[in-house]
Amino acid sequence: DGGITQSPKYLFRKEGQNVTLSCEQNLNHDAMYWYRQDPGQGLRLIYYSQIVNDFQKGDIAEGYSVSREKKESFPLTVTSAQKNPTAFYLCASSPSQGALTNEKLFFGSGTQLSVL
Amino acid sequence: KQEVTQIPAALSVPEGENLVLNCSFTDSAIYNLQWFRQDPGKGLTSLLLIQSSQREQTSGRLNASLDKSSGRSTLYIAASQPGDSATYLCAVGGTGNQFYFGTGTSLTVIP
């Protein structure tokens, strides 16, 4: 079955530690996204990528980093500079250019990150 | 910047009732609008996508409408069932190639 796989489902970060969240898709989609979801708030865009080896910052990129070395993979690193990382992180993809086209957005099942 | 609002934040209805969820947005220059369903601790599932040139879309018991000029969309759910209980989010696709999400409406259908 085609889809988006996020791992791990739960992740704990110690003070000063960098952690990496995995996102893999087998939908052959060009565009991939990372969102952060906090209770009572809408999804906020961290980074997005429309093609391999290219990505753009979203509204809340500070303290996060990404890479897009392969079409199917878009890992997110939460660095120690992100002082409030506890949230539900969602990876998504769309066939080509996302919001500018009439394509549905597909989501993974999410990673809950908590601080120890 | 685009702002998306969903009211009410929570809604409880008895099984079998028809209901309407609301979504409003501040900038009418949108490309499309999507409605999503999210179950607790899960990702989002796209239910319906309305292109900016369309007025409505239907899928089964769901009907979504779009009025760009007034910055509003509604999701109509007919003959609600307990399995419809979830959080429903709307998102607009707009400038900057971004999707802007509302905070969602948490729906509970009581058997």
Short mmCIF file of C-alpha atoms in Angstrom, two decimals:
data_model
loop_
_atom_site.label_atom_id
_atom_site.label_comp_id
_atom_site.label_asym_id
_atom_site.label_seq_id
_atom_site.Cartn_x
_atom_site.Cartn_y
_atom_site.Cartn_z
CA ASP A 1 0.00 0.00 0.00
CA GLY A 2 1.26 3.48 -0.84
CA GLY A 3 1.61 5.93 1.98
CA ILE A 4 3.76 7.97 4.32
CA THR A 5 5.63 6.30 7.17
CA GLN A 6 6.77 8.30 10.17
CA SER A 7 9.00 6.90 12.87
CA PRO A 8 9.27 6.63 15.75
CA LYS A 9 5.71 7.06 17.01
CA TYR A 10 7.00 8.40 20.35
CA LEU A 11 10.33 10.13 20.99
CA PHE A 12 11.90 11.59 24.10
CA ARG A 13 14.56 14.27 24.05
CA LYS A 14 17.00 15.14 26.79
CA GLU A 15 18.19 18.70 27.38
CA GLY A 16 20.82 19.74 24.84
CA GLN A 17 20.19 16.77 22.58
CA ASN A 18 19.42 16.77 18.87
CA VAL A 19 16.85 14.25 17.69
CA THR A 20 15.81 13.22 14.18
CA LEU A 21 12.31 12.30 13.06
CA SER A 22 12.01 10.06 10.02
CA CYS A 23 9.54 10.51 7.15
CA GLU A 24 9.44 8.16 4.16
CA GLN A 25 6.88 8.11 1.33
CA ASN A 26 6.32 5.64 -1.51
CA LEU A 27 3.70 7.74 -3.32
CA ASN A 28 6.26 9.16 -5.79
CA HIS A 29 5.30 12.66 -4.64
CA ASP A 30 7.57 15.61 -5.35
CA ALA A 31 6.48 17.90 -2.49
CA MET A 32 6.96 17.06 1.19
CA TYR A 33 6.16 19.05 4.33
CA TRP A 34 6.77 19.07 8.08
CA TYR A 35 4.11 20.49 10.40
CA ARG A 36 3.99 20.97 14.14
CA GLN A 37 0.69 20.54 16.00
CA ASP A 38 0.18 21.86 19.52
CA PRO A 39 -3.01 21.34 21.55
CA GLY A 40 -5.65 23.92 20.64
CA GLN A 41 -3.62 25.29 17.74
CA GLY A 42 -3.73 24.72 14.03
CA LEU A 43 -0.91 22.99 12.18
CA ARG A 44 2.10 25.24 11.67
CA LEU A 45 4.56 24.75 8.80
CA ILE A 46 8.17 24.09 9.75
CA TYR A 47 9.81 23.30 6.38
CA TYR A 48 8.73 22.17 2.96
CA SER A 49 10.49 20.78 -0.11
CA GLN A 50 9.25 20.73 -3.69
CA ILE A 51 12.18 18.84 -5.24
CA VAL A 52 15.22 16.87 -4.19
CA ASN A 53 18.07 18.92 -2.73
CA ASP A 54 15.85 21.98 -2.25
CA PHE A 55 13.74 23.10 0.72
CA GLN A 56 12.23 26.29 2.12
CA LYS A 57 11.60 27.54 5.64
CA GLY A 58 8.06 27.72 6.89
CA ASP A 59 6.65 29.95 9.61
CA ILE A 60 8.46 28.30 12.54
CA ALA A 61 11.78 26.97 11.16
CA GLU A 62 13.98 28.24 13.98
CA GLY A 63 15.55 25.36 15.94
CA TYR A 64 14.82 22.80 13.20
CA SER A 65 16.74 21.49 10.19
CA VAL A 66 15.86 19.21 7.27
CA SER A 67 17.46 17.48 4.29
CA ARG A 68 16.07 16.13 1.03
CA GLU A 69 18.70 13.89 -0.48
CA LYS A 70 16.19 11.40 -1.89
CA LYS A 71 12.73 11.96 -3.31
CA GLU A 72 11.12 9.53 -0.87
CA SER A 73 12.78 10.79 2.33
CA PHE A 74 12.48 14.07 4.27
CA PRO A 75 13.95 13.76 7.79
CA LEU A 76 13.48 16.50 10.37
CA THR A 77 16.09 17.24 13.05
CA VAL A 78 14.97 19.02 16.19
CA THR A 79 18.07 20.75 17.49
CA SER A 80 18.95 21.84 21.02
CA ALA A 81 18.20 25.41 19.90
CA GLN A 82 14.47 24.56 19.87
CA LYS A 83 13.58 25.39 23.46
CA ASN A 84 10.00 24.16 23.42
CA PRO A 85 10.00 21.03 21.25
CA THR A 86 7.17 19.12 22.92
CA ALA A 87 4.53 18.70 20.21
CA PHE A 88 2.98 16.29 17.70
CA TYR A 89 4.96 16.36 14.44
CA LEU A 90 3.28 15.54 11.14
CA CYS A 91 4.90 14.83 7.79
CA ALA A 92 2.87 15.31 4.61
CA SER A 93 3.29 15.08 0.86
CA SER A 94 1.53 16.14 -2.34
CA PRO A 95 2.13 15.12 -5.96
CA SER A 96 3.80 18.30 -7.23
CA GLN A 97 3.51 21.88 -6.08
CA GLY A 98 1.06 21.51 -3.28
CA ALA A 99 -0.94 24.59 -2.40
CA LEU A 100 -0.65 26.13 -5.86
CA THR A 101 -2.27 23.14 -7.49
CA ASN A 102 -5.47 21.27 -6.80
CA GLU A 103 -3.85 18.26 -5.20
CA LYS A 104 -4.79 16.61 -1.96
CA LEU A 105 -2.37 16.61 0.92
CA PHE A 106 -1.45 13.19 2.36
CA PHE A 107 -0.26 12.78 5.95
CA GLY A 108 1.74 10.29 7.96
CA SER A 109 0.54 9.08 11.37
CA GLY A 110 2.75 11.49 13.32
CA THR A 111 5.50 11.47 15.95
CA GLN A 112 4.87 12.68 19.50
CA LEU A 113 8.02 14.34 20.83
CA SER A 114 8.40 15.00 24.54
CA VAL A 115 11.17 16.49 26.64
CA LEU A 116 12.60 14.48 29.56
CA LYS B 1 -1.06 36.58 6.51
CA GLN B 2 -3.94 34.20 6.01
CA GLU B 3 -5.88 33.34 9.17
CA VAL B 4 -8.26 30.41 9.31
CA THR B 5 -10.91 30.08 12.03
CA GLN B 6 -13.20 27.18 12.87
CA ILE B 7 -16.23 27.62 15.09
CA PRO B 8 -17.36 25.89 17.23
CA ALA B 9 -14.26 24.31 18.77
CA ALA B 10 -16.35 21.36 19.95
CA LEU B 11 -19.75 19.95 19.05
CA SER B 12 -21.84 17.06 20.40
CA VAL B 13 -24.85 15.73 18.51
CA PRO B 14 -27.10 12.67 18.81
CA GLU B 15 -26.72 9.94 16.23
CA GLY B 16 -28.69 10.50 13.04
CA GLU B 17 -28.63 14.28 13.18
CA ASN B 18 -27.47 16.37 10.24
CA LEU B 19 -24.78 18.91 11.14
CA VAL B 20 -22.70 21.75 9.71
CA LEU B 21 -19.13 22.65 10.53
CA ASN B 22 -17.82 26.11 9.71
CA CYS B 23 -14.52 27.43 8.40
CA SER B 24 -13.69 31.07 7.71
CA PHE B 25 -10.59 32.65 6.22
CA THR B 26 -9.38 36.23 5.97
CA ASP B 27 -7.77 36.36 2.51
CA SER B 28 -10.04 35.37 -0.39
CA ALA B 29 -7.07 34.88 -2.76
CA ILE B 30 -6.97 31.11 -2.32
CA TYR B 31 -6.28 28.29 -4.76
CA ASN B 32 -8.25 25.60 -2.99
CA LEU B 33 -9.72 24.50 0.34
CA GLN B 34 -9.51 21.06 1.89
CA TRP B 35 -11.41 19.44 4.72
CA PHE B 36 -9.58 16.84 6.81
CA ARG B 37 -10.48 14.36 9.51
CA GLN B 38 -8.12 13.60 12.40
CA ASP B 39 -8.62 10.80 14.90
CA PRO B 40 -6.89 11.11 18.33
CA GLY B 41 -3.13 10.63 18.07
CA LYS B 42 -3.29 10.07 14.32
CA GLY B 43 -2.46 11.92 11.14
CA LEU B 44 -4.93 13.80 8.96
CA THR B 45 -7.02 12.23 6.21
CA SER B 46 -8.22 14.41 3.35
CA LEU B 47 -12.00 14.24 2.95
CA LEU B 48 -12.80 16.77 0.25
CA LEU B 49 -10.92 19.32 -1.84
CA ILE B 50 -12.70 22.28 -3.41
CA GLN B 51 -10.94 24.20 -6.14
CA SER B 52 -11.22 28.00 -6.02
CA SER B 53 -13.43 27.94 -9.14
CA GLN B 54 -15.88 25.47 -7.58
CA ARG B 55 -18.77 26.08 -5.21
CA GLU B 56 -19.10 22.61 -3.67
CA GLN B 57 -17.91 19.02 -3.57
CA THR B 58 -19.71 15.90 -2.40
CA SER B 59 -18.51 12.52 -1.18
CA GLY B 60 -21.06 10.14 0.27
CA ARG B 61 -22.69 11.76 3.30
CA LEU B 62 -20.31 14.72 3.15
CA ASN B 63 -20.86 17.96 1.27
CA ALA B 64 -18.46 20.89 1.36
CA SER B 65 -19.27 24.34 0.05
CA LEU B 66 -17.04 27.31 -0.67
CA ASP B 67 -17.88 31.03 -0.85
CA LYS B 68 -14.62 32.79 -1.66
CA SER B 69 -16.06 36.28 -1.64
CA SER B 70 -17.25 35.96 1.94
CA GLY B 71 -14.26 33.86 3.05
CA ARG B 72 -16.35 30.93 4.24
CA SER B 73 -16.66 27.20 3.79
CA THR B 74 -19.00 24.69 5.38
CA LEU B 75 -18.83 20.93 5.78
CA TYR B 76 -22.24 19.30 5.94
CA ILE B 77 -22.47 15.79 7.41
CA ALA B 78 -25.74 13.98 6.83
CA ALA B 79 -27.19 11.34 9.13
CA SER B 80 -24.28 11.43 11.56
CA GLN B 81 -22.91 8.17 13.01
CA PRO B 82 -20.72 7.45 16.07
CA GLY B 83 -17.89 6.59 13.68
CA ASP B 84 -17.92 10.21 12.51
CA SER B 85 -16.56 11.29 15.90
CA ALA B 86 -13.21 12.96 15.25
CA THR B 87 -11.65 16.39 14.83
CA TYR B 88 -12.35 18.08 11.52
CA LEU B 89 -9.89 20.61 10.16
CA CYS B 90 -10.03 22.88 7.15
CA ALA B 91 -7.00 24.19 5.27
CA VAL B 92 -6.70 26.77 2.52
CA GLY B 93 -4.04 26.63 -0.16
CA GLY B 94 -2.83 30.12 -0.88
CA THR B 95 0.01 32.47 -1.58
CA GLY B 96 3.53 31.40 -0.76
CA ASN B 97 2.66 27.85 -1.75
CA GLN B 98 1.47 27.18 1.78
CA PHE B 99 -1.51 25.52 3.33
CA TYR B 100 -3.05 27.42 6.24
CA PHE B 101 -4.91 25.31 8.79
CA GLY B 102 -7.72 26.07 11.17
CA THR B 103 -7.68 24.82 14.78
CA GLY B 104 -10.37 22.27 14.11
CA THR B 105 -13.80 21.30 15.43
CA SER B 106 -13.97 18.28 17.73
CA LEU B 107 -17.13 16.33 16.89
CA THR B 108 -18.75 13.76 19.16
CA VAL B 109 -21.71 11.76 17.86
CA ILE B 110 -23.63 10.22 20.75
CA PRO B 111 -25.22 6.78 20.12
#
